[in-house]
PDB file of C-alpha atoms in Angstrom:
ATOM      1  CA  MET A   1     -33.924  24.761  25.892  1.00 91.00           C
ATOM      2  CA  ILE A   2     -33.211  22.859  22.651  1.00 93.00           C
ATOM      3  CA  LEU A   3     -30.580  25.408  21.588  1.00 93.00           C
ATOM      4  CA  TYR A   4     -28.983  25.356  25.043  1.00 94.00           C
ATOM      5  CA  ASN A   5     -28.658  21.548  24.870  1.00 94.00           C
ATOM      6  CA  LEU A   6     -27.369  21.723  21.303  1.00 95.00           C
ATOM      7  CA  PHE A   7     -24.612  24.171  22.266  1.00 94.00           C
ATOM      8  CA  GLN A   8     -23.824  22.104  25.351  1.00 95.00           C
ATOM      9  CA  SER A   9     -23.406  19.013  23.125  1.00 96.00           C
ATOM     10  CA  ILE A  10     -21.215  20.937  20.677  1.00 96.00           C
ATOM     11  CA  ASP A  11     -18.964  22.093  23.538  1.00 95.00           C
ATOM     12  CA  THR A  12     -18.741  18.546  24.895  1.00 96.00           C
ATOM     13  CA  LEU A  13     -17.849  17.192  21.462  1.00 96.00           C
ATOM     14  CA  GLY A  14     -15.186  19.886  21.084  1.00 96.00           C
ATOM     15  CA  PHE A  15     -13.613  18.986  24.433  1.00 95.00           C
ATOM     16  CA  ALA A  16     -13.749  15.285  23.582  1.00 96.00           C
ATOM     17  CA  THR A  17     -11.996  15.964  20.283  1.00 96.00           C
ATOM     18  CA  GLU A  18      -9.237  17.939  22.015  1.00 95.00           C
ATOM     19  CA  THR A  19      -8.745  15.150  24.546  1.00 95.00           C
ATOM     20  CA  PHE A  20      -8.628  12.541  21.780  1.00 95.00           C
ATOM     21  CA  VAL A  21      -6.008  14.522  19.856  1.00 94.00           C
ATOM     22  CA  ASP A  22      -3.893  15.168  22.958  1.00 93.00           C
ATOM     23  CA  ASN A  23      -3.988  11.591  24.246  1.00 92.00           C
ATOM     24  CA  CYS A  24      -4.201   9.482  21.104  1.00 91.00           C
ATOM     25  CA  ILE A  25      -2.985  11.317  18.023  1.00 91.00           C
ATOM     26  CA  SER A  26      -0.257  13.780  18.997  1.00 91.00           C
ATOM     27  CA  GLY A  27       3.170  12.218  18.861  1.00 89.00           C
ATOM     28  CA  ILE A  28       2.247   9.322  16.584  1.00 90.00           C
ATOM     29  CA  THR A  29       4.942   8.555  14.034  1.00 91.00           C
ATOM     30  CA  ALA A  30       5.026   5.922  11.342  1.00 89.00           C
ATOM     31  CA  ASN A  31       7.319   2.957  11.750  1.00 92.00           C
ATOM     32  CA  GLU A  32       8.826   3.151   8.274  1.00 89.00           C
ATOM     33  CA  LYS A  33      10.516  -0.250   8.421  1.00 92.00           C
ATOM     34  CA  ARG A  34       7.295  -1.966   9.493  1.00 93.00           C
ATOM     35  CA  CYS A  35       5.308  -0.141   6.798  1.00 89.00           C
ATOM     36  CA  ARG A  36       7.813  -1.172   4.117  1.00 86.00           C
ATOM     37  CA  ASP A  37       7.720  -4.783   5.350  1.00 87.00           C
ATOM     38  CA  LEU A  38       3.924  -4.797   5.143  1.00 89.00           C
ATOM     39  CA  VAL A  39       4.009  -3.495   1.573  1.00 87.00           C
ATOM     40  CA  GLU A  40       6.796  -5.838   0.483  1.00 86.00           C
ATOM     41  CA  ASN A  41       5.030  -8.882   1.900  1.00 87.00           C
ATOM     42  CA  SER A  42       1.616  -7.958   0.563  1.00 90.00           C
ATOM     43  CA  VAL A  43       0.439  -9.983  -2.377  1.00 91.00           C
ATOM     44  CA  GLY A  44      -1.560  -6.916  -3.443  1.00 89.00           C
ATOM     45  CA  ILE A  45       1.490  -5.330  -5.047  1.00 89.00           C
ATOM     46  CA  VAL A  46       1.167  -7.862  -7.839  1.00 90.00           C
ATOM     47  CA  THR A  47      -1.564  -5.648  -9.326  1.00 89.00           C
ATOM     48  CA  THR A  48       1.099  -3.188 -10.477  1.00 89.00           C
ATOM     49  CA  LEU A  49       2.673  -5.972 -12.512  1.00 89.00           C
ATOM     50  CA  ALA A  50      -0.452  -6.974 -14.443  1.00 90.00           C
ATOM     51  CA  PRO A  51      -0.146  -4.219 -17.078  1.00 89.00           C
ATOM     52  CA  VAL A  52       3.496  -5.210 -17.618  1.00 91.00           C
ATOM     53  CA  ILE A  53       3.478  -9.020 -17.516  1.00 93.00           C
ATOM     54  CA  GLY A  54      -0.192  -9.743 -18.115  1.00 92.00           C
ATOM     55  CA  TYR A  55      -3.033 -10.564 -15.763  1.00 94.00           C
ATOM     56  CA  GLN A  56      -2.645 -14.358 -15.841  1.00 95.00           C
ATOM     57  CA  ARG A  57       1.091 -14.295 -15.123  1.00 94.00           C
ATOM     58  CA  ALA A  58       0.564 -11.798 -12.296  1.00 94.00           C
ATOM     59  CA  ALA A  59      -2.224 -13.964 -10.854  1.00 95.00           C
ATOM     60  CA  ASP A  60       0.002 -17.046 -11.002  1.00 95.00           C
ATOM     61  CA  ILE A  61       2.747 -15.196  -9.143  1.00 95.00           C
ATOM     62  CA  ALA A  62       0.253 -14.010  -6.522  1.00 94.00           C
ATOM     63  CA  LYS A  63      -1.013 -17.560  -5.994  1.00 96.00           C
ATOM     64  CA  LYS A  64       2.522 -18.872  -5.628  1.00 95.00           C
ATOM     65  CA  ALA A  65       3.412 -16.094  -3.178  1.00 94.00           C
ATOM     66  CA  LEU A  66       0.399 -16.946  -1.035  1.00 94.00           C
ATOM     67  CA  LYS A  67       0.945 -20.690  -1.227  1.00 95.00           C
ATOM     68  CA  GLU A  68       4.646 -20.495  -0.348  1.00 94.00           C
ATOM     69  CA  ASN A  69       4.320 -17.492   1.995  1.00 92.00           C
ATOM     70  CA  ARG A  70       7.008 -15.590   0.078  1.00 93.00           C
ATOM     71  CA  PRO A  71       7.256 -12.001  -1.172  1.00 92.00           C
ATOM     72  CA  VAL A  72       6.102 -11.312  -4.725  1.00 93.00           C
ATOM     73  CA  ARG A  73       9.389  -9.549  -5.477  1.00 93.00           C
ATOM     74  CA  GLU A  74      11.378 -12.656  -4.536  1.00 93.00           C
ATOM     75  CA  ILE A  75       9.356 -14.878  -6.884  1.00 94.00           C
ATOM     76  CA  ILE A  76       9.606 -12.409  -9.779  1.00 94.00           C
ATOM     77  CA  LEU A  77      13.373 -12.228  -9.426  1.00 94.00           C
ATOM     78  CA  GLU A  78      13.745 -15.979  -8.950  1.00 94.00           C
ATOM     79  CA  GLU A  79      11.730 -16.772 -12.073  1.00 93.00           C
ATOM     80  CA  LYS A  80      13.469 -13.981 -14.017  1.00 92.00           C
ATOM     81  CA  VAL A  81      10.127 -12.517 -15.074  1.00 91.00           C
ATOM     82  CA  LEU A  82      11.657  -9.019 -15.214  1.00 92.00           C
ATOM     83  CA  GLU A  83      15.087  -7.472 -14.859  1.00 93.00           C
ATOM     84  CA  PRO A  84      15.974  -6.489 -11.265  1.00 93.00           C
ATOM     85  CA  GLU A  85      16.093  -2.777 -12.154  1.00 93.00           C
ATOM     86  CA  GLU A  86      12.629  -2.964 -13.673  1.00 92.00           C
ATOM     87  CA  VAL A  87      11.280  -4.812 -10.636  1.00 90.00           C
ATOM     88  CA  GLU A  88      12.678  -2.105  -8.355  1.00 91.00           C
ATOM     89  CA  ARG A  89      11.085   0.618 -10.465  1.00 90.00           C
ATOM     90  CA  ILE A  90       7.681  -1.037 -10.804  1.00 89.00           C
ATOM     91  CA  LEU A  91       7.391  -2.212  -7.193  1.00 88.00           C
ATOM     92  CA  ASP A  92       8.552   1.070  -5.672  1.00 87.00           C
ATOM     93  CA  PRO A  93       5.847   1.725  -3.031  1.00 83.00           C
ATOM     94  CA  VAL A  94       6.109   5.504  -3.329  1.00 82.00           C
ATOM     95  CA  ARG A  95       5.818   5.366  -7.105  1.00 83.00           C
ATOM     96  CA  MET A  96       2.775   3.086  -6.824  1.00 80.00           C
ATOM     97  CA  THR A  97       0.911   5.799  -4.939  1.00 80.00           C
ATOM     98  CA  GLU A  98       1.413   8.420  -7.619  1.00 77.00           C
ATOM     99  CA  PRO A  99      -1.624   9.092  -9.818  1.00 77.00           C
ATOM    100  CA  THR A 100       0.531   9.083 -12.956  1.00 64.00           C
ATOM    101  CA  PHE A 101       1.664   5.457 -12.579  1.00 53.00           C
ATOM    102  CA  PHE A 102       0.512   3.533 -15.629  1.00 53.00           C
ATOM    103  CA  GLY A 103       2.631   0.447 -16.169  1.00 49.00           C
ATOM    104  CA  ALA A 104       0.661  -0.538 -19.262  1.00 42.00           C
ATOM    105  CA  GLN A 105       1.628   2.640 -21.107  1.00 47.00           C
ATOM    106  CA  GLU A 106       5.289   2.104 -20.383  1.00 51.00           C
ATOM    107  CA  HIS A 107       5.339  -1.612 -21.194  1.00 48.00           C
ATOM    108  CA  PRO A 108       2.657  -3.365 -23.210  1.00 46.00           C
ATOM    109  CA  ALA A 109       1.539  -6.734 -21.868  1.00 45.00           C
ATOM    110  CA  PRO A 110       3.083  -9.750 -23.647  1.00 48.00           C
TER     111      PRO A 110
END
């Protein structure tokens, strides 16, 4: 009886999983513009700058971004902390996800 109920539960779970996939997961696509906006407006991206500009400077930029509700990138460019090309390279969201990204090795902190 225990094995019968176990197999019955496994079958039920299998059917539930199929239903979940069919009704909730299949057909989902990422909204790339929305995802990029979320990354660009996240103060968390400042962590990639710390090895390049130093922790304190990065923290100050993060605080300013939060206080003024502005993107980190905008503040960095406005204050001329880095060249625009370097900002684009460092704050590239795809590049930030790569395991080989080490800003500190490329640019020592001031």
